[in-house]
Short mmCIF file of C-alpha atoms in Angstrom, two decimals:
data_model
loop_
_atom_site.label_atom_id
_atom_site.label_comp_id
_atom_site.label_asym_id
_atom_site.label_seq_id
_atom_site.Cartn_x
_atom_site.Cartn_y
_atom_site.Cartn_z
CA MET A 179 -13.33 4.17 -227.50
CA MET A 180 -16.53 6.22 -226.99
CA ILE A 181 -17.51 8.55 -224.19
CA LEU A 182 -20.73 10.10 -222.99
CA GLY A 183 -21.64 13.50 -221.70
CA VAL A 184 -24.96 14.23 -219.96
CA ASP A 185 -26.40 17.59 -218.98
CA GLY A 186 -29.51 17.30 -216.76
CA GLY A 187 -31.49 20.10 -215.22
CA GLY A 188 -35.03 21.06 -214.16
CA THR A 189 -36.29 21.34 -217.68
CA SER A 190 -34.59 18.69 -219.73
CA CYS A 191 -31.77 16.12 -219.96
CA ARG A 192 -29.41 16.12 -222.90
CA ALA A 193 -26.94 13.40 -223.76
CA ALA A 194 -24.10 13.28 -226.31
CA LEU A 195 -22.11 10.23 -227.48
CA ALA A 196 -18.63 11.19 -228.72
CA THR A 197 -15.30 9.76 -229.67
CA ALA A 198 -12.39 9.89 -227.20
CA GLN A 199 -11.26 13.08 -229.05
CA SER A 200 -14.62 14.86 -228.13
CA GLN A 201 -16.16 14.60 -231.54
CA ILE A 202 -19.92 14.23 -230.95
CA ILE A 203 -21.52 11.56 -233.09
CA GLY A 204 -24.92 11.40 -231.49
CA ARG A 205 -27.24 13.66 -229.51
CA ALA A 206 -30.57 13.24 -227.78
CA LYS A 207 -32.93 15.04 -225.36
CA ALA A 208 -35.34 13.77 -222.75
CA GLY A 209 -37.35 15.04 -219.79
CA SER A 210 -36.18 16.80 -216.70
CA ALA A 211 -33.32 15.41 -214.62
CA ASN A 212 -33.06 17.26 -211.32
CA ILE A 213 -32.01 14.46 -208.98
CA ARG A 214 -33.00 16.41 -205.82
CA THR A 215 -36.61 17.03 -206.81
CA ASP A 216 -37.30 13.78 -208.68
CA LEU A 217 -34.60 11.09 -208.43
CA ASN A 218 -36.68 8.38 -210.12
CA GLY A 219 -37.73 10.65 -212.95
CA ALA A 220 -34.14 11.88 -213.40
CA CYS A 221 -32.82 8.34 -213.70
CA GLU A 222 -35.37 7.52 -216.30
CA SER A 223 -34.65 10.68 -218.32
CA ILE A 224 -30.90 10.01 -218.19
CA MET A 225 -31.25 6.48 -219.60
CA VAL A 226 -33.83 7.55 -222.22
CA ALA A 227 -31.48 10.33 -223.47
CA VAL A 228 -28.44 8.07 -223.44
CA GLY A 229 -30.29 5.31 -225.29
CA GLN A 230 -31.47 7.79 -227.94
CA ALA A 231 -28.02 9.29 -228.32
CA PHE A 232 -26.65 5.78 -229.08
CA ALA A 233 -29.47 5.27 -231.60
CA ALA A 234 -28.74 8.62 -233.21
CA ALA A 235 -25.14 7.57 -233.62
CA GLY A 236 -26.06 4.13 -234.98
CA GLN A 237 -24.34 2.40 -232.07
CA ASP A 238 -25.31 -0.79 -230.27
CA PRO A 239 -26.98 0.09 -226.94
CA ALA A 240 -25.41 -3.04 -225.44
CA HIS A 241 -22.23 -0.93 -225.06
CA ILE A 242 -23.90 1.64 -222.85
CA PRO A 243 -22.63 0.11 -219.49
CA ASP A 244 -19.01 0.09 -220.79
CA THR A 245 -19.03 3.71 -222.07
CA PRO A 246 -17.47 6.15 -219.66
CA VAL A 247 -19.78 9.03 -218.77
CA VAL A 248 -19.66 12.41 -217.08
CA LEU A 249 -23.08 13.54 -215.81
CA GLY A 250 -23.63 17.11 -214.80
CA LEU A 251 -26.97 17.16 -212.92
CA ALA A 252 -28.97 19.66 -211.05
CA GLY A 253 -29.15 18.64 -207.38
CA ALA A 254 -25.86 16.72 -207.45
CA ASN A 255 -24.25 19.29 -205.05
CA ILE A 256 -26.75 18.52 -202.27
CA GLY A 257 -26.93 15.70 -199.82
CA THR A 258 -26.59 12.05 -201.03
CA TYR A 259 -28.59 12.34 -204.22
CA ALA A 260 -25.62 11.70 -206.45
CA ALA A 261 -24.64 8.61 -204.56
CA GLU A 262 -28.20 7.27 -204.65
CA LEU A 263 -28.38 7.88 -208.41
CA ARG A 264 -25.01 6.23 -209.00
CA ALA A 265 -26.26 3.02 -207.42
CA ARG A 266 -29.13 2.90 -209.96
CA LEU A 267 -27.12 3.58 -213.07
CA PRO A 268 -25.51 0.83 -215.18
CA PHE A 269 -22.27 2.66 -216.06
CA ARG A 270 -19.01 1.11 -214.93
CA ARG A 271 -17.00 4.32 -215.20
CA CYS A 272 -19.01 7.35 -214.11
CA LEU A 273 -18.45 10.81 -212.73
CA ILE A 274 -21.57 12.59 -211.29
CA GLU A 275 -21.08 16.28 -210.73
CA SER A 276 -23.20 19.44 -210.50
CA ASP A 277 -24.50 20.72 -213.80
CA VAL A 278 -22.75 23.97 -212.95
CA LEU A 279 -19.26 22.38 -213.09
CA ILE A 280 -19.84 21.06 -216.61
CA ALA A 281 -21.19 24.48 -217.54
CA LEU A 282 -17.99 26.11 -216.36
CA GLU A 283 -15.96 23.61 -218.23
CA GLY A 284 -17.91 24.35 -221.41
CA ALA A 285 -18.00 28.11 -221.00
CA ILE A 286 -14.39 28.94 -220.08
CA GLY A 287 -12.41 25.70 -220.50
CA ALA A 288 -9.67 25.05 -217.94
CA GLY A 289 -8.76 28.69 -217.23
CA ASP A 290 -9.95 31.29 -214.72
CA GLY A 291 -13.46 32.61 -215.05
CA ALA A 292 -16.95 32.51 -213.63
CA ILE A 293 -20.43 31.59 -214.68
CA GLY A 294 -23.84 32.33 -213.56
CA ILE A 295 -26.54 29.83 -214.72
CA LEU A 296 -29.95 31.54 -215.00
CA GLY A 297 -32.46 28.94 -216.06
CA THR A 298 -35.23 27.25 -214.12
CA GLY A 299 -32.87 27.58 -211.10
CA SER A 300 -29.79 29.64 -210.54
CA HIS A 301 -26.20 28.68 -209.57
CA TYR A 302 -22.77 30.33 -209.68
CA LEU A 303 -19.25 28.96 -210.03
CA ALA A 304 -15.89 30.64 -210.26
CA ARG A 305 -12.36 29.40 -210.77
CA GLN A 306 -9.41 31.59 -209.89
CA SER A 307 -5.84 30.33 -209.67
CA GLY A 308 -7.18 26.84 -209.58
CA GLU A 309 -9.53 27.47 -206.67
CA ILE A 310 -13.20 26.74 -207.12
CA ARG A 311 -15.93 28.72 -205.42
CA ARG A 312 -19.66 27.87 -205.60
CA LEU A 313 -22.64 30.05 -204.74
CA GLY A 314 -26.31 29.13 -204.78
CA GLY A 315 -27.89 26.06 -206.10
CA TRP A 316 -29.85 25.49 -202.90
CA GLY A 317 -33.17 24.84 -204.62
CA PHE A 318 -36.38 26.72 -205.28
CA LEU A 319 -37.72 26.88 -201.75
CA LEU A 320 -34.60 28.47 -200.20
CA GLY A 321 -32.54 29.76 -203.12
CA ASP A 322 -32.51 30.10 -206.93
CA GLN A 323 -32.73 33.92 -206.67
CA GLY A 324 -32.85 35.50 -210.13
CA SER A 325 -34.03 32.28 -211.75
CA GLY A 326 -37.06 31.63 -213.97
CA ALA A 327 -38.81 29.71 -211.22
CA ARG A 328 -38.38 32.57 -208.68
CA ILE A 329 -39.48 35.13 -211.32
CA GLY A 330 -42.65 33.02 -211.87
CA ARG A 331 -43.21 32.65 -208.12
CA ASP A 332 -42.79 36.37 -207.63
CA LEU A 333 -45.34 37.03 -210.39
CA LEU A 334 -47.95 34.85 -208.70
CA GLU A 335 -47.20 36.53 -205.40
CA GLU A 336 -47.71 39.97 -206.86
CA ALA A 337 -50.94 38.87 -208.46
CA LEU A 338 -52.31 37.74 -205.10
CA LEU A 339 -51.14 40.99 -203.51
CA ALA A 340 -53.00 42.92 -206.22
CA HIS A 341 -56.14 40.82 -205.68
CA ASP A 342 -56.02 41.64 -201.96
CA GLY A 343 -55.52 45.29 -202.64
CA ILE A 344 -52.09 45.36 -201.05
CA ALA A 345 -50.29 46.14 -204.31
CA PRO A 346 -51.63 48.05 -207.27
CA HIS A 347 -53.18 46.26 -210.26
CA THR A 348 -51.23 46.28 -213.51
CA SER A 349 -51.94 44.79 -216.93
CA LEU A 350 -49.59 41.91 -216.21
CA LEU A 351 -51.10 41.05 -212.86
CA ASP A 352 -54.66 41.35 -214.25
CA ALA A 353 -53.65 38.95 -217.07
CA VAL A 354 -52.37 36.43 -214.59
CA LEU A 355 -55.56 36.69 -212.48
CA ALA A 356 -57.74 36.33 -215.56
CA ALA A 357 -55.78 33.27 -216.69
CA HIS A 358 -56.84 31.65 -213.33
CA GLY A 359 -60.44 32.68 -213.70
CA ASN A 360 -59.89 35.64 -211.32
CA ASP A 361 -59.94 33.06 -208.56
CA PRO A 362 -56.99 33.36 -206.15
CA GLN A 363 -57.73 29.86 -204.93
CA ALA A 364 -56.88 28.56 -208.42
CA ILE A 365 -53.42 30.13 -208.04
CA VAL A 366 -52.91 28.57 -204.59
CA GLU A 367 -53.97 25.17 -205.94
CA PHE A 368 -51.51 25.47 -208.78
CA THR A 369 -48.68 25.95 -206.25
CA LYS A 370 -49.60 22.81 -204.32
CA SER A 371 -48.28 20.51 -206.99
CA ALA A 372 -46.22 22.79 -209.21
CA GLN A 373 -42.57 22.02 -209.78
CA PRO A 374 -39.92 24.69 -210.26
CA ARG A 375 -40.17 24.27 -214.07
CA ASP A 376 -43.88 25.02 -213.83
CA PHE A 377 -43.22 28.29 -212.10
CA GLY A 378 -40.56 29.06 -214.68
CA THR A 379 -43.13 28.93 -217.47
CA PHE A 380 -44.33 32.35 -216.34
CA ALA A 381 -40.93 34.08 -216.78
CA PRO A 382 -41.33 34.90 -220.51
CA MET A 383 -44.63 36.58 -219.71
CA VAL A 384 -42.93 38.85 -217.23
CA PHE A 385 -40.30 39.96 -219.75
CA ASP A 386 -42.95 40.40 -222.43
CA TYR A 387 -44.84 42.83 -220.20
CA LEU A 388 -41.59 44.51 -219.16
CA GLU A 389 -41.19 45.63 -222.76
CA ARG A 390 -44.64 47.12 -222.48
CA GLY A 391 -43.61 49.20 -219.48
CA ASP A 392 -45.61 47.25 -216.93
CA PRO A 393 -44.53 48.43 -213.41
CA ALA A 394 -45.05 44.98 -211.80
CA ALA A 395 -42.87 43.33 -214.44
CA ASP A 396 -40.28 46.02 -213.80
CA ARG A 397 -40.25 45.31 -210.08
CA ILE A 398 -39.98 41.60 -210.53
CA VAL A 399 -37.16 41.82 -213.09
CA GLU A 400 -35.23 44.44 -211.06
CA ARG A 401 -35.42 42.05 -208.11
CA ALA A 402 -33.95 39.24 -210.22
CA VAL A 403 -31.17 41.49 -211.66
CA SER A 404 -30.30 42.64 -208.18
CA ALA A 405 -29.94 39.06 -207.02
CA VAL A 406 -27.67 38.20 -209.96
CA GLU A 407 -25.58 41.27 -209.32
CA ALA A 408 -25.23 40.43 -205.60
CA SER A 409 -24.15 36.85 -206.36
CA LEU A 410 -21.54 37.99 -208.83
CA ASP A 411 -20.26 40.52 -206.27
CA ALA A 412 -19.99 37.78 -203.66
CA LEU A 413 -17.70 35.72 -205.91
CA ALA A 414 -15.10 38.50 -205.35
CA LEU A 415 -13.74 38.17 -208.87
CA ALA A 416 -10.60 39.91 -210.00
CA ASN A 417 -11.47 42.82 -212.31
CA ALA A 418 -10.18 41.13 -215.45
CA THR A 419 -11.81 37.75 -214.72
CA PRO A 420 -14.15 36.83 -217.58
CA ARG A 421 -17.65 35.89 -216.65
CA CYS A 422 -20.45 34.16 -218.60
CA LEU A 423 -24.16 34.16 -218.05
CA LEU A 424 -25.77 30.95 -219.25
CA GLY A 425 -29.30 29.59 -219.41
CA GLY A 426 -32.54 30.87 -220.87
CA LEU A 427 -32.50 34.11 -218.91
CA ALA A 428 -28.91 35.07 -219.72
CA THR A 429 -29.62 37.35 -222.66
CA LEU A 430 -32.49 38.96 -220.77
CA VAL A 431 -30.67 39.69 -217.56
CA GLY A 432 -27.13 40.30 -218.79
CA PRO A 433 -27.83 43.61 -220.54
CA ARG A 434 -29.49 44.90 -217.40
CA LEU A 435 -26.53 44.36 -215.10
CA PRO A 436 -24.40 47.26 -214.01
CA PRO A 437 -21.28 48.05 -216.09
CA LYS A 438 -18.82 46.44 -213.61
CA HIS A 439 -20.21 43.02 -214.64
CA ARG A 440 -21.82 43.73 -217.99
CA GLU A 441 -18.60 44.94 -219.55
CA ARG A 442 -16.75 41.79 -218.59
CA LEU A 443 -19.33 39.34 -219.94
CA VAL A 444 -17.95 37.03 -222.57
CA PRO A 445 -19.68 34.47 -224.82
CA PRO A 446 -19.17 30.77 -223.76
CA LEU A 447 -16.75 28.64 -225.65
CA GLN A 448 -19.37 25.87 -225.84
CA ASP A 449 -22.46 24.73 -223.88
CA ALA A 450 -22.65 22.56 -220.77
CA LEU A 451 -23.19 19.39 -222.73
CA GLY A 452 -19.91 20.12 -224.64
CA GLY A 453 -18.28 20.73 -221.23
CA ALA A 454 -19.42 17.26 -220.09
CA VAL A 455 -18.01 15.67 -223.23
CA SER A 456 -14.67 17.54 -222.82
CA MET A 457 -14.42 16.53 -219.19
CA ALA A 458 -15.17 12.92 -220.03
CA ALA A 459 -12.42 12.95 -222.65
CA ARG A 460 -9.94 14.40 -220.23
CA LEU A 461 -10.81 12.21 -217.25
CA PHE A 462 -11.34 8.92 -218.96
CA GLY A 463 -9.06 9.13 -221.96
CA LEU A 464 -6.04 7.85 -219.99
CA GLU A 465 -7.89 6.19 -217.18
CA ARG A 466 -7.00 2.72 -216.05
CA PRO A 467 -10.07 0.67 -215.08
CA LEU A 468 -10.35 -0.60 -211.61
CA SER A 469 -9.60 -4.29 -211.07
CA ASP A 470 -13.25 -5.17 -210.40
CA GLY A 471 -14.34 -3.16 -213.41
CA LYS A 472 -16.62 -0.94 -211.24
CA GLN A 473 -16.15 2.70 -210.54
CA GLY A 474 -18.31 4.77 -208.28
CA LEU A 475 -18.42 8.49 -207.78
CA MET A 476 -15.14 10.06 -208.90
CA GLN A 477 -13.69 13.32 -207.74
CA PRO A 478 -12.00 15.39 -210.42
#
């Protein structure tokens, strides 16, 4: 028996084909898979990654519909997007969950702990005494504080404030303006069609200028760190509860947190994709197929 794990977010979609004992035999990566912002694109990315994982393992893709799968996807915690995606996928046995749940599974296993995912977006999840608590994950327009996308958005906002003389110019802000031809309209035009991942591409620039002592970079990063701190505080974790920061900004934000959180940060046991594979092995290893051979959204 084989199982599939899929980890899909705003930047990329990863798939892993594994044995029932969670030994991964094929991996692949495709485009973004946030089902709230682009359901059609996410569906395509998922199937491309799954097909390539089968190819990498030297397995017949004809077996894809019969292979149980756990998909952890950005946007699955909101509205009916997960159900809409499920209707388009070919899998007979399928669990669609938030990408944060598989990240928790990968980072801390089945025990107590908490994670904060700081990538293109941001999301938090904690498990204490079997109880799950979620924070954030509401999307770029209304949430994702402390994320790469919000850092990028804040940078563009600061650049426009500097152009208007409301905020002081800095080397970072001048570099952003120069990259857009010193034309604020070019920045506004960018935002009309930009996706969260597009805003997130500016985050490395902010941290680069932070190391140079740029005051605008310092303000933007401090805002992000404060947002992460507030979210971890809101989880009301017991003092000894381990916590992991995951995602591209984890190593940049973690060291800047106050000691009450920084001193309790632990490295993850494995990544989110490994968490999806482990969950698939646990959920489907002893599963009895339904009489009609079709399974919809499952609840763990």
